[in-house]
Amino acid sequence: MVVSFPPELVDYTIDYLWNDKAALRACALVCQGWAPGSRYHLFSEFNVCVRCPRDLEALFSRIPFIGQLVERFSLTTLVERHRFSGPYLSDILPLLATFAPRLRDIHVRFTHVTALLSDPSSYGTAQLSRLQSVVRLELFHCQGIVDETCYQLISMFPRLKACLITPASWSGTVQHCATFE
């Protein structure tokens, strides 16, 4: 005899387990009907460590459904010791706009902000307009932050409610940390 649960009960159960990753993985394997709700909670927060933007693009291309679920994205780029070699933020943002349309929070460590908007046509304003749902932006240990770039970056996100920028170096009037809420 096959027992069937009402979908509302299944959704309620999976939502109750939102923070229990092991239980959510088990729920995703129970049946096809349980997988979407489990995946939603498993992949709404996505933390990744890459060497270059191509690695991130390859990851999203191999598993395309993940990008559709991501709301909170955290990227740490691998850097060589005593030598900053992270990718440019202008390479990362278009990838996020393409692969993660539901994105609300962006947290990036070790990247270059220089030349963020030096050539906007290279990645298209229309593409970046998909990032309008972003309400929180955090940049840690980023190179090349200058006042003008910072203002341009913040203006790219019209719904931004919180921004934390802790630069590795800063060329401008603020010397340590810029933040607002």
Short mmCIF file of C-alpha atoms in Angstrom, two decimals:
data_model
loop_
_atom_site.label_atom_id
_atom_site.label_comp_id
_atom_site.label_asym_id
_atom_site.label_seq_id
_atom_site.Cartn_x
_atom_site.Cartn_y
_atom_site.Cartn_z
CA MET A 1 0.00 0.00 0.00
CA VAL A 2 1.41 3.39 -1.04
CA VAL A 3 0.88 6.20 1.44
CA SER A 4 0.52 9.70 0.05
CA PHE A 5 0.84 12.85 2.13
CA PRO A 6 -0.99 16.06 1.25
CA PRO A 7 1.43 18.49 -0.48
CA GLU A 8 0.77 21.16 2.17
CA LEU A 9 1.97 18.78 4.89
CA VAL A 10 5.11 17.92 2.91
CA ASP A 11 5.87 21.63 2.33
CA TYR A 12 5.31 22.41 6.01
CA THR A 13 7.63 19.58 7.06
CA ILE A 14 10.39 20.62 4.67
CA ASP A 15 10.06 24.29 5.68
CA TYR A 16 10.37 23.23 9.33
CA LEU A 17 13.68 21.53 8.48
CA TRP A 18 15.06 24.63 6.67
CA ASN A 19 18.29 24.69 8.70
CA ASP A 20 18.96 20.95 9.00
CA LYS A 21 21.09 20.17 5.93
CA ALA A 22 21.31 16.41 6.57
CA ALA A 23 17.54 16.08 6.92
CA LEU A 24 16.98 18.19 3.79
CA ARG A 25 19.37 15.99 1.78
CA ALA A 26 17.45 12.93 2.96
CA CYS A 27 14.11 14.57 2.07
CA ALA A 28 15.38 15.39 -1.43
CA LEU A 29 15.98 11.65 -1.98
CA VAL A 30 12.57 10.46 -0.73
CA CYS A 31 10.70 11.17 -3.97
CA GLN A 32 10.52 13.64 -6.85
CA GLY A 33 7.77 15.60 -5.11
CA TRP A 34 9.98 16.33 -2.10
CA ALA A 35 13.07 17.36 -4.08
CA PRO A 36 12.10 20.95 -5.10
CA GLY A 37 11.29 22.12 -1.57
CA SER A 38 14.41 20.48 -0.18
CA ARG A 39 16.61 21.97 -2.90
CA TYR A 40 15.15 25.41 -2.27
CA HIS A 41 16.42 25.36 1.33
CA LEU A 42 19.66 23.52 0.53
CA PHE A 43 20.80 25.97 -2.14
CA SER A 44 19.28 29.31 -1.12
CA GLU A 45 22.64 30.10 0.51
CA PHE A 46 25.58 29.31 -1.75
CA ASN A 47 29.22 29.58 -0.66
CA VAL A 48 31.93 28.97 -3.22
CA CYS A 49 35.70 29.37 -3.46
CA VAL A 50 37.13 29.77 -6.98
CA ARG A 51 40.35 30.81 -8.67
CA CYS A 52 38.77 32.67 -11.62
CA PRO A 53 35.33 33.62 -13.01
CA ARG A 54 35.51 30.77 -15.55
CA ASP A 55 35.39 28.31 -12.64
CA LEU A 56 32.22 29.94 -11.37
CA GLU A 57 30.65 29.96 -14.84
CA ALA A 58 31.52 26.27 -15.30
CA LEU A 59 29.93 25.43 -11.96
CA PHE A 60 26.67 27.21 -12.79
CA SER A 61 26.65 25.68 -16.29
CA ARG A 62 27.10 22.13 -14.99
CA ILE A 63 24.33 22.46 -12.40
CA PRO A 64 21.99 25.16 -13.79
CA PHE A 65 19.14 24.69 -11.31
CA ILE A 66 21.34 25.86 -8.41
CA GLY A 67 21.58 29.42 -9.72
CA GLN A 68 17.79 29.65 -9.87
CA LEU A 69 17.59 28.91 -6.13
CA VAL A 70 20.42 31.09 -4.79
CA GLU A 71 19.38 34.08 -2.67
CA ARG A 72 22.57 34.56 -0.64
CA PHE A 73 25.84 34.23 -2.53
CA SER A 74 29.28 34.19 -0.93
CA LEU A 75 32.40 34.08 -3.09
CA THR A 76 35.96 33.76 -1.88
CA THR A 77 38.62 33.85 -4.55
CA LEU A 78 41.85 31.97 -4.07
CA VAL A 79 44.80 34.31 -3.85
CA GLU A 80 48.49 33.55 -3.84
CA ARG A 81 50.33 34.33 -0.66
CA HIS A 82 51.74 37.89 -0.63
CA ARG A 83 50.34 38.50 -4.13
CA PHE A 84 46.82 39.58 -4.86
CA SER A 85 45.51 37.75 -7.91
CA GLY A 86 41.74 37.70 -7.54
CA PRO A 87 39.35 38.25 -10.45
CA TYR A 88 37.66 41.54 -11.30
CA LEU A 89 34.24 42.23 -9.85
CA SER A 90 33.20 43.32 -13.36
CA ASP A 91 33.68 39.66 -14.42
CA ILE A 92 31.73 38.24 -11.50
CA LEU A 93 28.62 40.47 -11.48
CA PRO A 94 27.47 39.57 -15.02
CA LEU A 95 27.76 35.87 -14.18
CA LEU A 96 25.60 36.35 -11.11
CA ALA A 97 23.09 38.39 -13.14
CA THR A 98 22.86 35.57 -15.70
CA PHE A 99 22.81 32.53 -13.45
CA ALA A 100 21.28 33.76 -10.16
CA PRO A 101 18.22 35.95 -10.85
CA ARG A 102 16.79 35.65 -7.30
CA LEU A 103 19.97 36.92 -5.65
CA ARG A 104 19.43 39.19 -2.63
CA ASP A 105 22.79 39.16 -0.79
CA ILE A 106 26.28 39.26 -2.32
CA HIS A 107 29.38 38.67 -0.19
CA VAL A 108 32.74 38.75 -2.01
CA ARG A 109 36.28 38.35 -0.63
CA PHE A 110 39.55 39.07 -2.44
CA THR A 111 38.64 40.61 -5.77
CA HIS A 112 39.59 43.61 -7.88
CA VAL A 113 37.07 46.44 -8.05
CA THR A 114 39.24 48.59 -10.34
CA ALA A 115 37.73 49.25 -13.76
CA LEU A 116 34.33 48.10 -12.59
CA LEU A 117 32.51 50.45 -14.90
CA SER A 118 35.31 51.54 -17.20
CA ASP A 119 33.65 49.74 -20.11
CA PRO A 120 29.99 49.07 -19.23
CA SER A 121 29.29 47.91 -22.78
CA SER A 122 31.52 44.88 -22.21
CA TYR A 123 28.93 43.26 -19.98
CA GLY A 124 25.79 45.24 -20.75
CA THR A 125 23.64 47.40 -18.52
CA ALA A 126 20.60 45.26 -19.37
CA GLN A 127 22.33 42.18 -18.00
CA LEU A 128 23.23 43.89 -14.72
CA SER A 129 19.68 45.20 -14.36
CA ARG A 130 18.79 41.62 -13.36
CA LEU A 131 20.62 42.27 -10.07
CA GLN A 132 18.01 44.79 -8.93
CA SER A 133 16.78 42.41 -6.24
CA VAL A 134 20.09 42.72 -4.32
CA VAL A 135 19.52 44.35 -0.92
CA ARG A 136 22.87 43.58 0.77
CA LEU A 137 26.39 43.91 -0.62
CA GLU A 138 29.57 43.04 1.28
CA LEU A 139 33.07 43.39 -0.17
CA PHE A 140 36.04 42.30 1.95
CA HIS A 141 39.74 42.77 1.17
CA CYS A 142 39.10 44.09 -2.31
CA GLN A 143 41.74 45.92 -4.34
CA GLY A 144 41.28 49.08 -6.38
CA ILE A 145 38.46 50.74 -4.48
CA VAL A 146 38.30 54.46 -5.13
CA ASP A 147 35.52 56.86 -4.20
CA GLU A 148 34.13 57.05 -7.75
CA THR A 149 34.09 53.28 -8.22
CA CYS A 150 32.42 52.81 -4.85
CA TYR A 151 29.65 55.27 -5.72
CA GLN A 152 29.13 53.67 -9.14
CA LEU A 153 28.98 50.23 -7.56
CA ILE A 154 26.40 51.24 -4.99
CA SER A 155 24.27 52.97 -7.63
CA MET A 156 24.06 49.70 -9.60
CA PHE A 157 21.78 48.26 -6.91
CA PRO A 158 18.67 50.46 -6.53
CA ARG A 159 17.15 48.32 -3.74
CA LEU A 160 20.37 48.15 -1.71
CA LYS A 161 19.63 48.50 2.01
CA ALA A 162 23.00 47.52 3.47
CA CYS A 163 26.51 47.83 2.12
CA LEU A 164 29.77 46.93 3.84
CA ILE A 165 33.05 47.61 2.11
CA THR A 166 36.30 46.70 3.86
CA PRO A 167 39.04 47.37 1.36
CA ALA A 168 42.55 45.99 1.27
CA SER A 169 43.45 49.49 0.11
CA TRP A 170 41.43 52.63 -0.53
CA SER A 171 42.18 55.63 -2.71
CA GLY A 172 39.93 58.38 -1.43
CA THR A 173 38.72 60.26 1.59
CA VAL A 174 37.60 57.30 3.72
CA GLN A 175 40.56 55.39 5.06
CA HIS A 176 39.25 52.28 6.79
CA CYS A 177 35.75 51.03 6.17
CA ALA A 178 32.62 52.27 4.44
CA THR A 179 29.25 51.03 5.61
CA PHE A 180 25.62 52.07 5.68
CA GLU A 181 22.32 50.53 6.71
#
